[in-house]
Coordinates of C-alpha atoms in Angstrom, one line a residue:
Chain P
M1 CA -152.5 96.6 20.6
R2 CA -149.3 97.9 19.2
R3 CA -148.9 100.4 22.1
C4 CA -149.6 97.6 24.5
G5 CA -146.8 95.6 23.0
L6 CA -144.3 98.5 23.4
L7 CA -145.3 99.0 27.0
T8 CA -144.8 95.4 27.7
I9 CA -141.3 95.5 26.2
V10 CA -140.4 98.6 28.2
A11 CA -141.9 97.1 31.4
A12 CA -139.9 94.0 30.8
L13 CA -136.7 96.0 30.6
F14 CA -137.4 97.5 34.0
V15 CA -138.5 94.2 35.5
A16 CA -135.4 92.4 34.3
A17 CA -133.2 94.6 36.2
P18 CA -129.7 93.4 36.0
A19 CA -129.0 90.8 38.5
A20 CA -125.7 90.6 40.3
A21 CA -122.9 88.6 38.5
Q22 CA -124.0 85.3 37.2
V23 CA -121.6 82.6 36.2
D24 CA -122.9 79.4 34.8
F25 CA -122.0 76.4 36.8
T26 CA -124.4 74.1 35.1
G27 CA -123.2 70.9 33.6
E28 CA -121.4 67.7 34.4
W29 CA -118.3 68.0 36.5
G30 CA -115.8 65.2 37.1
P31 CA -114.0 65.2 40.4
L32 CA -110.2 65.7 40.6
Y33 CA -109.0 63.6 43.4
H34 CA -105.4 64.9 43.3
E35 CA -105.6 65.8 47.0
D36 CA -106.1 63.2 49.7
R37 CA -107.1 60.6 47.1
P38 CA -106.5 57.5 49.3
E39 CA -108.7 59.1 52.0
R40 CA -111.4 60.1 49.6
M41 CA -111.5 57.0 47.4
P42 CA -110.8 53.8 49.2
G43 CA -111.3 55.6 52.5
P44 CA -109.2 57.0 55.4
E45 CA -107.0 55.0 57.6
L46 CA -108.3 54.5 61.2
G47 CA -106.9 57.1 63.6
D48 CA -106.0 59.6 60.8
Y49 CA -107.1 63.0 62.0
M50 CA -104.2 64.9 60.4
G51 CA -104.9 68.5 59.6
L52 CA -108.4 68.6 61.2
P53 CA -108.9 71.4 63.8
I54 CA -110.9 69.0 66.0
S55 CA -111.8 69.4 69.7
D56 CA -111.0 66.9 72.3
A57 CA -114.7 65.7 72.2
A58 CA -114.3 65.0 68.5
R59 CA -111.1 63.1 69.0
R60 CA -112.6 61.0 71.8
A61 CA -115.6 60.2 69.7
A62 CA -113.4 59.2 66.7
D63 CA -111.2 57.0 68.9
S64 CA -114.3 55.0 69.8
W65 CA -115.2 54.4 66.2
D66 CA -115.4 50.8 64.9
A67 CA -116.0 50.4 61.2
D68 CA -118.2 47.3 62.0
R69 CA -120.8 49.9 63.0
V70 CA -121.6 50.3 59.3
S71 CA -122.2 46.6 59.0
V72 CA -124.2 46.1 62.1
V73 CA -126.2 49.2 62.9
T74 CA -128.8 49.8 60.2
Q75 CA -128.9 53.6 60.9
Y76 CA -125.3 53.7 59.7
Q77 CA -125.7 51.5 56.6
C78 CA -127.2 53.9 54.2
R79 CA -126.3 57.2 55.9
P80 CA -125.5 59.6 53.1
H81 CA -122.7 62.1 53.1
S82 CA -123.9 65.5 54.3
S83 CA -123.5 68.4 51.9
D84 CA -120.3 69.6 53.4
Y85 CA -118.6 66.2 53.4
G86 CA -120.1 65.4 50.1
M87 CA -118.1 68.1 48.4
R88 CA -115.0 66.5 49.9
G89 CA -115.9 62.8 49.4
L90 CA -117.1 61.0 46.4
G91 CA -118.1 63.7 44.0
N92 CA -119.1 63.3 40.5
L93 CA -121.3 66.4 40.3
R94 CA -124.2 67.6 38.1
V95 CA -125.3 71.2 38.5
W96 CA -128.5 72.6 36.9
R97 CA -130.5 75.7 37.6
D98 CA -134.1 77.0 37.8
I99 CA -134.9 80.1 35.9
N100 CA -138.1 82.0 36.6
P101 CA -139.9 82.1 33.3
A102 CA -141.6 85.3 34.1
N103 CA -138.5 87.4 34.7
Q104 CA -135.7 85.1 33.6
Q105 CA -134.0 85.5 36.9
L106 CA -132.1 82.7 38.5
T107 CA -134.1 81.1 41.3
A108 CA -132.0 78.2 42.4
F109 CA -129.1 75.9 41.6
H110 CA -129.4 72.2 42.1
T111 CA -126.7 69.6 42.5
Y112 CA -126.8 65.9 42.2
M113 CA -124.0 63.6 43.4
P114 CA -124.3 59.8 42.9
A115 CA -123.1 58.9 46.4
W116 CA -126.5 58.0 48.0
G117 CA -128.2 59.9 45.3
S118 CA -127.7 63.2 47.1
E119 CA -129.6 66.1 45.7
R120 CA -129.4 69.6 46.9
T121 CA -131.0 72.9 46.3
I122 CA -129.2 76.3 46.6
W123 CA -131.8 79.0 46.7
M124 CA -130.8 82.2 44.8
D125 CA -134.0 84.2 45.2
G126 CA -133.1 85.9 48.4
R127 CA -135.2 83.8 50.7
P128 CA -134.1 83.7 54.4
H129 CA -133.0 80.6 56.2
P130 CA -135.7 78.9 58.2
P131 CA -135.9 79.3 62.0
A132 CA -133.6 77.2 64.1
G133 CA -136.1 74.7 65.2
I134 CA -136.9 73.5 61.7
E135 CA -135.9 70.0 60.6
H136 CA -132.3 69.3 60.0
T137 CA -131.3 67.1 57.0
F138 CA -128.2 65.7 55.5
Q139 CA -128.1 68.3 52.8
G140 CA -129.3 71.2 55.0
F141 CA -130.7 74.5 53.8
S142 CA -128.6 76.5 51.4
T143 CA -128.8 80.0 50.0
G144 CA -126.5 81.7 47.6
T145 CA -125.3 85.2 46.8
W146 CA -122.6 86.5 44.4
E147 CA -119.3 88.2 45.2
G148 CA -117.9 89.2 41.9
N149 CA -117.8 86.0 39.9
T150 CA -117.8 83.8 43.0
L151 CA -120.9 82.0 44.2
V152 CA -121.0 82.2 48.0
I153 CA -123.3 79.6 49.6
S154 CA -124.4 79.5 53.2
T155 CA -125.8 76.2 54.6
S156 CA -127.5 75.5 57.9
H157 CA -129.9 72.9 59.3
L158 CA -127.5 70.0 58.9
K159 CA -127.7 66.6 60.6
T160 CA -124.8 65.1 62.4
N161 CA -122.3 63.5 60.1
Y162 CA -118.5 63.3 59.8
Y163 CA -115.5 65.3 58.7
R164 CA -113.6 62.2 57.7
R165 CA -115.3 58.9 57.3
N166 CA -113.3 57.1 59.9
G167 CA -115.5 58.4 62.7
V168 CA -114.4 62.0 63.0
P169 CA -117.9 63.5 63.9
S170 CA -119.5 66.7 62.8
S171 CA -122.4 68.1 64.9
D172 CA -125.8 69.3 63.9
K173 CA -124.8 72.7 65.2
R174 CA -122.4 73.3 62.4
T175 CA -122.9 75.7 59.5
F176 CA -120.7 76.1 56.5
V177 CA -120.0 78.6 53.7
E178 CA -118.8 77.6 50.2
Y179 CA -117.1 79.7 47.6
W180 CA -117.5 78.4 44.1
T181 CA -115.2 79.8 41.5
R182 CA -114.9 78.7 37.9
H183 CA -111.7 79.2 35.9
G184 CA -112.4 77.9 32.4
D185 CA -113.2 74.3 32.7
I186 CA -112.0 74.0 36.3
L187 CA -114.4 74.5 39.2
T188 CA -112.9 75.1 42.6
V189 CA -115.1 74.9 45.7
V190 CA -113.8 76.1 49.0
T191 CA -115.8 74.9 52.1
V192 CA -115.5 76.7 55.4
V193 CA -117.1 74.8 58.3
D194 CA -117.9 76.2 61.7
D195 CA -118.8 73.8 64.4
P196 CA -119.0 74.9 68.0
V197 CA -119.0 71.3 69.3
Y198 CA -116.3 69.4 67.3
L199 CA -114.1 72.1 65.8
T200 CA -111.9 74.7 67.6
E201 CA -111.2 76.7 64.4
P202 CA -113.1 76.8 61.1
L203 CA -112.2 73.9 58.8
V204 CA -111.2 75.2 55.4
R205 CA -110.8 72.8 52.6
S206 CA -110.8 73.3 48.8
Q207 CA -111.6 70.8 46.1
N208 CA -111.6 70.8 42.3
W209 CA -113.7 69.4 39.4
F210 CA -113.3 69.6 35.7
L211 CA -116.1 70.1 33.2
D212 CA -116.9 66.8 31.7
P213 CA -119.9 67.0 29.3
G214 CA -119.7 63.3 28.5
Q215 CA -120.2 62.2 32.1
V216 CA -123.2 60.2 32.9
T217 CA -124.0 60.0 36.7
L218 CA -125.5 56.8 37.7
P219 CA -128.3 56.1 40.2
M220 CA -127.4 54.6 43.5
S221 CA -129.5 52.4 45.7
C222 CA -128.6 51.4 49.2
E223 CA -130.3 48.6 51.0
Y224 CA -130.2 47.6 54.7
V225 CA -128.7 44.2 54.8
P226 CA -127.5 42.2 57.8
E227 CA -123.8 41.8 57.0
V228 CA -122.7 40.0 60.2
P229 CA -124.2 36.6 61.1
G230 CA -125.8 36.0 64.4
P231 CA -127.8 38.2 66.8
V232 CA -126.4 41.6 67.4
A233 CA -129.5 43.2 68.9
D234 CA -128.7 46.6 70.5
A235 CA -125.0 46.1 69.9
V236 CA -123.1 49.2 68.6
P237 CA -119.5 48.2 67.8
N238 CA -117.2 50.6 69.6
H239 CA -113.9 51.0 71.5
L240 CA -114.0 52.2 75.0
P241 CA -111.7 55.1 75.9
D242 CA -108.0 54.2 75.6
T243 CA -108.7 50.7 74.3
N244 CA -108.6 51.2 70.6
P245 CA -105.6 49.1 69.4
Y246 CA -105.6 50.5 65.8
L247 CA -104.8 54.2 66.5
T248 CA -101.1 54.0 65.9
E249 CA -101.3 52.1 62.6
V250 CA -101.4 55.2 60.4
A251 CA -98.3 56.7 62.0
D252 CA -96.4 53.5 61.7
W253 CA -97.4 52.7 58.1
Y254 CA -96.4 56.1 56.9
G255 CA -93.5 57.0 59.2
L256 CA -95.3 59.8 61.0
P257 CA -95.2 61.3 64.5
L258 CA -98.1 60.1 66.5
A259 CA -99.0 63.7 67.6
A260 CA -99.6 64.6 64.0
T261 CA -102.1 61.9 63.4
R262 CA -104.2 63.0 66.5
G263 CA -105.2 66.3 64.7
G264 CA -106.1 69.5 66.3
A265 CA -105.8 73.1 65.1
E266 CA -102.0 73.3 65.7
T267 CA -101.4 70.5 63.2
M268 CA -102.6 72.8 60.4
Y269 CA -99.8 75.4 60.7
P270 CA -96.2 75.2 59.5
E271 CA -94.7 75.7 62.9
F272 CA -96.2 72.4 64.0
R273 CA -93.3 70.8 62.1
L274 CA -90.9 72.0 64.7
K275 CA -92.7 70.5 67.6
M276 CA -94.3 67.3 66.3
G277 CA -91.4 65.1 67.2
P278 CA -89.9 62.1 65.5
P279 CA -91.9 59.3 63.8
H280 CA -93.7 56.9 66.1
A281 CA -91.8 54.0 64.7
K282 CA -88.9 53.5 62.3
P283 CA -90.3 54.6 58.9
P284 CA -90.5 52.0 56.2
A285 CA -87.8 52.4 53.6
H286 CA -90.3 52.6 50.9
C287 CA -94.0 53.3 50.5
E288 CA -96.1 50.2 51.2
R289 CA -99.7 51.4 51.0
Y290 CA -101.7 53.2 48.3
C291 CA -98.4 54.3 46.8
V292 CA -99.9 54.7 43.4
C293 CA -103.5 56.0 43.5
S294 CA -104.8 57.8 40.5
E295 CA -107.5 57.9 37.8
Q296 CA -105.2 55.9 35.5
D297 CA -103.7 53.3 37.8
G298 CA -106.4 52.8 40.3
C299 CA -105.8 52.7 44.0
S300 CA -104.8 49.5 45.7
V301 CA -103.1 48.9 49.0
N302 CA -100.0 47.2 47.5
P303 CA -99.6 47.9 43.8
P304 CA -96.7 46.2 42.0
R305 CA -93.5 48.3 42.0
P306 CA -92.3 49.4 38.6
R307 CA -89.6 47.3 36.9
R308 CA -86.2 49.0 37.1
Chain S
M1 CA -144.2 105.2 16.3
K2 CA -140.9 103.4 15.6
S3 CA -138.9 106.5 16.5
A4 CA -140.8 106.7 19.8
F5 CA -140.0 103.1 20.6
V6 CA -136.3 103.7 20.0
A7 CA -136.3 106.8 22.1
M8 CA -137.9 104.9 24.9
M9 CA -135.4 102.1 24.7
I10 CA -132.5 104.5 24.7
S11 CA -133.9 106.5 27.7
A12 CA -134.4 103.3 29.6
L13 CA -130.9 102.0 29.2
P14 CA -129.2 104.2 31.8
L15 CA -131.7 103.2 34.4
L16 CA -130.8 99.6 33.8
G17 CA -127.1 100.2 33.9
F18 CA -126.7 99.1 30.3
A19 CA -124.9 102.4 29.3
Q20 CA -122.0 101.9 31.6
G21 CA -119.1 102.2 29.3
P22 CA -115.4 101.9 30.1
P23 CA -114.1 104.4 32.7
G24 CA -113.6 107.8 31.2
R25 CA -116.2 107.6 28.4
G26 CA -117.3 111.0 27.4
G27 CA -114.5 112.8 29.2
P28 CA -110.9 113.4 28.2
P29 CA -109.0 110.2 27.4
Q30 CA -107.7 108.7 30.6
P31 CA -104.3 106.8 30.7
P32 CA -104.9 103.1 31.3
R33 CA -104.7 102.1 34.9
S34 CA -101.7 100.1 35.9
P35 CA -102.2 96.5 37.1
R36 CA -101.5 97.7 40.6
E37 CA -104.1 100.6 40.4
G38 CA -106.6 98.3 38.7
A39 CA -106.3 95.4 41.2
P40 CA -109.8 94.2 42.0
V41 CA -108.5 92.6 45.2
D42 CA -105.6 93.3 47.5
L43 CA -103.4 90.3 47.9
T44 CA -100.5 92.1 49.6
G45 CA -99.5 91.2 53.1
Y46 CA -98.3 88.2 55.0
W47 CA -100.1 84.9 54.6
V48 CA -99.7 81.5 56.1
S49 CA -100.5 78.2 54.4
V50 CA -103.1 76.2 56.4
V51 CA -102.6 72.5 55.7
T52 CA -105.9 70.7 56.1
E53 CA -105.4 68.6 52.9
D54 CA -102.6 66.3 51.7
W55 CA -101.1 66.6 55.2
R56 CA -98.8 63.6 55.0
W57 CA -97.5 64.7 51.6
R58 CA -96.9 68.3 52.6
M59 CA -96.0 68.6 56.3
V60 CA -93.5 65.8 56.2
T61 CA -91.3 64.3 53.5
P62 CA -93.4 61.4 52.2
L63 CA -91.9 57.9 51.9
K64 CA -90.0 57.1 48.8
G65 CA -92.3 55.8 46.1
D66 CA -95.4 57.4 47.4
F67 CA -97.1 58.9 44.4
A68 CA -100.7 58.8 45.7
G69 CA -103.0 61.3 44.1
V70 CA -100.6 62.5 41.4
P71 CA -101.6 61.5 37.8
I72 CA -98.1 60.4 37.2
N73 CA -97.2 58.1 34.3
P74 CA -94.9 55.1 34.3
M75 CA -91.9 57.2 33.3
G76 CA -92.5 59.6 36.1
R77 CA -92.8 56.7 38.6
Q78 CA -89.5 55.3 37.3
V79 CA -87.8 58.6 37.8
G80 CA -89.4 59.0 41.2
E81 CA -88.1 55.7 42.3
T82 CA -84.5 56.9 41.8
W83 CA -85.0 59.8 44.3
D84 CA -81.9 60.1 46.4
P85 CA -81.8 63.2 48.7
A86 CA -78.1 62.6 49.4
K87 CA -77.4 63.0 45.7
D88 CA -79.4 66.1 45.5
E89 CA -77.5 67.6 48.3
S90 CA -74.1 66.7 46.8
A91 CA -75.2 68.2 43.5
A92 CA -76.5 71.4 45.2
Q93 CA -80.0 70.5 44.0
Q94 CA -81.7 70.9 47.4
C95 CA -84.2 73.3 45.9
K96 CA -85.8 70.9 43.5
A97 CA -89.0 70.7 45.6
Y98 CA -89.2 74.5 45.9
G99 CA -89.8 75.4 42.3
A100 CA -93.0 76.9 41.0
G101 CA -94.5 73.5 40.2
G102 CA -94.7 72.6 43.9
I103 CA -93.8 75.5 46.2
M104 CA -97.3 76.6 46.9
R105 CA -98.0 73.2 48.5
L106 CA -95.1 73.5 51.0
P107 CA -96.0 74.6 54.5
G108 CA -94.8 78.1 55.1
R109 CA -95.5 81.8 54.8
V110 CA -95.8 84.1 51.9
H111 CA -95.1 87.8 51.8
I112 CA -96.8 89.6 48.8
T113 CA -95.9 93.1 47.8
W114 CA -95.9 95.1 44.6
Q115 CA -92.3 95.4 43.3
D116 CA -93.5 98.1 40.9
D117 CA -96.8 98.9 39.2
K118 CA -96.6 95.9 36.9
T119 CA -94.8 93.3 39.0
L120 CA -96.2 91.5 42.0
K121 CA -93.6 89.9 44.2
L122 CA -94.1 86.7 46.3
E123 CA -91.5 85.9 48.9
L124 CA -91.8 82.5 50.4
D125 CA -90.0 81.7 53.6
S126 CA -89.9 78.0 52.8
G127 CA -86.7 77.6 50.9
T128 CA -86.2 81.5 50.8
Q129 CA -87.7 81.7 47.3
T130 CA -89.0 84.7 45.3
R131 CA -91.6 84.6 42.6
L132 CA -92.2 87.6 40.3
F133 CA -95.5 87.9 38.5
H134 CA -95.1 90.1 35.5
F135 CA -98.3 91.8 34.2
G136 CA -98.6 92.0 30.5
S137 CA -95.1 91.0 29.5
E138 CA -94.1 87.7 27.9
A139 CA -90.9 86.0 28.9
P140 CA -87.9 87.6 27.2
A141 CA -86.5 85.4 24.5
N142 CA -83.2 84.8 26.4
T143 CA -84.8 83.8 29.7
Q144 CA -83.0 80.9 31.2
P145 CA -84.8 78.2 33.0
S146 CA -85.0 78.6 36.8
W147 CA -86.8 77.1 39.8
Q148 CA -89.4 79.8 39.7
G149 CA -89.4 80.2 35.9
Y150 CA -91.0 83.3 34.3
S151 CA -94.6 84.2 35.3
V152 CA -97.0 86.2 33.3
A153 CA -99.9 87.6 35.3
N154 CA -103.4 89.0 34.5
W155 CA -106.3 90.0 36.4
E156 CA -108.7 87.4 35.0
R157 CA -111.7 88.7 33.2
P158 CA -114.8 86.9 32.1
P159 CA -114.4 85.4 28.6
R160 CA -116.5 88.2 27.0
G161 CA -115.5 91.0 29.3
E162 CA -117.0 92.4 32.4
E163 CA -119.5 94.9 31.1
Q164 CA -122.4 94.9 28.7
Q165 CA -121.1 93.8 25.3
N166 CA -124.1 92.2 23.7
A167 CA -125.3 93.6 20.4
I168 CA -128.9 93.5 21.6
P169 CA -128.9 94.4 25.2
V170 CA -132.6 94.0 25.6
F171 CA -132.3 90.2 25.4
A172 CA -129.3 89.6 27.7
T173 CA -127.3 91.4 30.3
R174 CA -123.8 90.9 31.5
T175 CA -123.9 93.7 34.0
G176 CA -122.2 92.9 37.3
L177 CA -119.7 90.4 36.0
R178 CA -116.5 91.3 37.7
G179 CA -113.3 89.3 37.5
R180 CA -111.6 89.1 40.8
S181 CA -109.0 86.4 40.2
L182 CA -105.3 86.7 39.6
E183 CA -104.3 84.4 36.7
V184 CA -100.6 83.5 36.5
M185 CA -98.9 81.4 33.7
T186 CA -95.4 80.2 34.4
T187 CA -93.0 78.7 31.9
K188 CA -89.2 78.5 31.6
L189 CA -88.9 76.1 34.6
R190 CA -86.0 73.9 35.6
A191 CA -87.0 70.3 36.2
G192 CA -88.1 69.9 39.8
Y193 CA -90.3 68.0 42.3
L194 CA -94.0 68.1 42.8
R195 CA -93.4 66.7 46.3
R196 CA -90.4 66.5 48.5
N197 CA -90.0 62.8 47.9
G198 CA -88.8 63.3 44.3
V199 CA -92.1 63.0 42.4
P200 CA -90.8 64.7 39.3
Y201 CA -91.8 67.4 36.9
S202 CA -89.9 68.1 33.7
D203 CA -88.5 71.3 32.2
K204 CA -91.3 71.1 29.7
T205 CA -93.8 71.9 32.5
E206 CA -96.1 74.9 32.4
V207 CA -98.0 76.0 35.5
A208 CA -101.3 77.9 35.5
E209 CA -102.4 79.4 38.8
Y210 CA -105.6 81.2 39.9
F211 CA -105.5 83.2 43.1
D212 CA -108.9 83.9 44.6
Y213 CA -109.2 86.3 47.6
R214 CA -112.2 86.2 50.0
K215 CA -113.2 87.4 53.4
H216 CA -114.9 84.9 55.7
P217 CA -117.9 85.6 57.8
N218 CA -115.7 86.0 60.9
G219 CA -113.6 88.6 59.1
D220 CA -110.6 86.5 58.4
E221 CA -109.0 87.1 55.0
W222 CA -107.9 84.2 52.8
F223 CA -106.8 83.3 49.4
T224 CA -106.9 80.0 47.6
V225 CA -104.5 79.3 44.8
T226 CA -105.7 76.7 42.3
T227 CA -102.6 75.3 40.6
V228 CA -102.7 73.4 37.3
V229 CA -99.4 71.7 36.5
K230 CA -99.1 70.5 32.9
D231 CA -96.2 68.2 32.2
P232 CA -96.2 66.3 28.9
V233 CA -93.3 64.2 30.1
Y234 CA -94.2 62.8 33.5
L235 CA -98.0 63.3 33.9
Y236 CA -100.9 61.6 32.2
N237 CA -103.1 64.7 32.8
P238 CA -102.8 68.1 34.4
Y239 CA -102.2 67.9 38.2
V240 CA -104.7 70.2 39.9
T241 CA -104.5 71.2 43.5
S242 CA -105.9 74.1 45.5
S243 CA -104.0 75.5 48.5
D244 CA -105.4 77.8 51.1
F245 CA -103.7 80.7 52.8
K246 CA -104.8 82.9 55.7
K247 CA -103.8 86.4 56.2
E248 CA -101.6 87.3 59.2
P249 CA -101.4 90.7 60.9
D250 CA -97.7 91.1 60.4
G251 CA -94.5 89.3 59.4
S252 CA -93.4 88.2 62.9
K253 CA -93.7 84.6 62.0
F254 CA -92.1 84.9 58.5
R255 CA -88.8 83.0 58.9
P256 CA -86.9 82.3 55.8
T257 CA -85.2 78.9 55.8
P258 CA -82.9 77.3 53.3
C259 CA -84.0 74.6 50.9
E260 CA -83.8 71.0 52.3
A261 CA -83.5 67.9 50.3
R262 CA -85.0 65.5 52.8

């Protein structure tokens, strides 16, 4: 019996071969909206495609967007963020993991984000991605590997969704790779999206969370409710090409060149500043919209100006 | 029986990689590798900032009074509302937005080289600024505040080290943990701007940065710098951003320009 115990221990040593680097990402993470906060919290302005390497097809689709679509078309009412946009959008985040009790190896990470109760699995056990014809979902299929202390996640099998929730579309042919890195209590996640339909270059964005053990993520329910009176059968609110009257608002409100707001890969690079041209209209003398937008002071369109 | 168990345990350890000690164990003492020789990643080269985030606060000078996203307190807002680029120009303060608290957010290119074995040099064409990252040396006592301050660098290591350090290795491994990040702490800063529209940071500010290198599936090389600005004067909380840079084949697009106040 005693010999058997020894053999078991030695066998366990061999079975529990050292895994690649493993950093613990588990816990409650509070989002740090210090970048693009007005876009991510109250929501983006119509016609704002700045910094997105979108194709002409994406721009055309976004120009046709009418926000009433969310009120009228039930398919849009409770449409969750997909996993790529979810990391950019509303993101209180809980991470937990599965450990195989037999060998104590990491099998999977799971994430939960309250927006539409999105739950996601990131498989760490080396399984392959499913064949191309398998069902696409909002969260997609994710597998992870380690590069040093960085968790690298590859995701495929995504449904169509959006890069910015003002109608900039993402296709179901896109895939994305994430790089999760933890520095003390700060988590940085870089997302790199490839989309042969709606992007002309990979879209690279990075976002940050802080470890917040006291965070309690809440459940979210979404119900389909007719928000607009009267019959709207088969109606999908939209703007036909070149008829959307709201596309210059964002340039005018913030004193920007119109070319910048239209997006495209060239708007991502510093040299675009030399060719983007003058503001579309005379810039306001002072910020007028979402000027103060932070955890402490909220985010309203026209906050009171401080007393001098 | 007990001795046989111990012998088996010891014999098993090398197979499991537990016995990997620090380099040079068992041989003659090796001199410690310099930060340059021990670099886990190569950050040298020319890099361009790719602005997909905070576009209207980075690529153009934002409107006066636009503080969106910054955890700025009322005193910071009050100071920000007094921003006057003409005054900055007349006072030769055009570089206030080009200090270490904000420069990595400005659109531009970075040239990274090793100045010597212990000093990594970042030259930024935006504002023609130079940052020096000093490995293992604290700021000399007589260091005067400057736009770029004094930066102390380390190759970040996991909190308990990279290799097996547990007392009872049977029960937990740490093999495989490898730090890859460059950690930089900057102090001795002159007061400057987080954004070009005069969102202020004070001379009490400390900046922590983490540079993370990666290669994308298509072969492109990138680094992301996570920047944590701590200012007890003008910020409620640390201001955390992450900025993404893509490697370029050469310096043909690296064009130093002077600081601009507007």
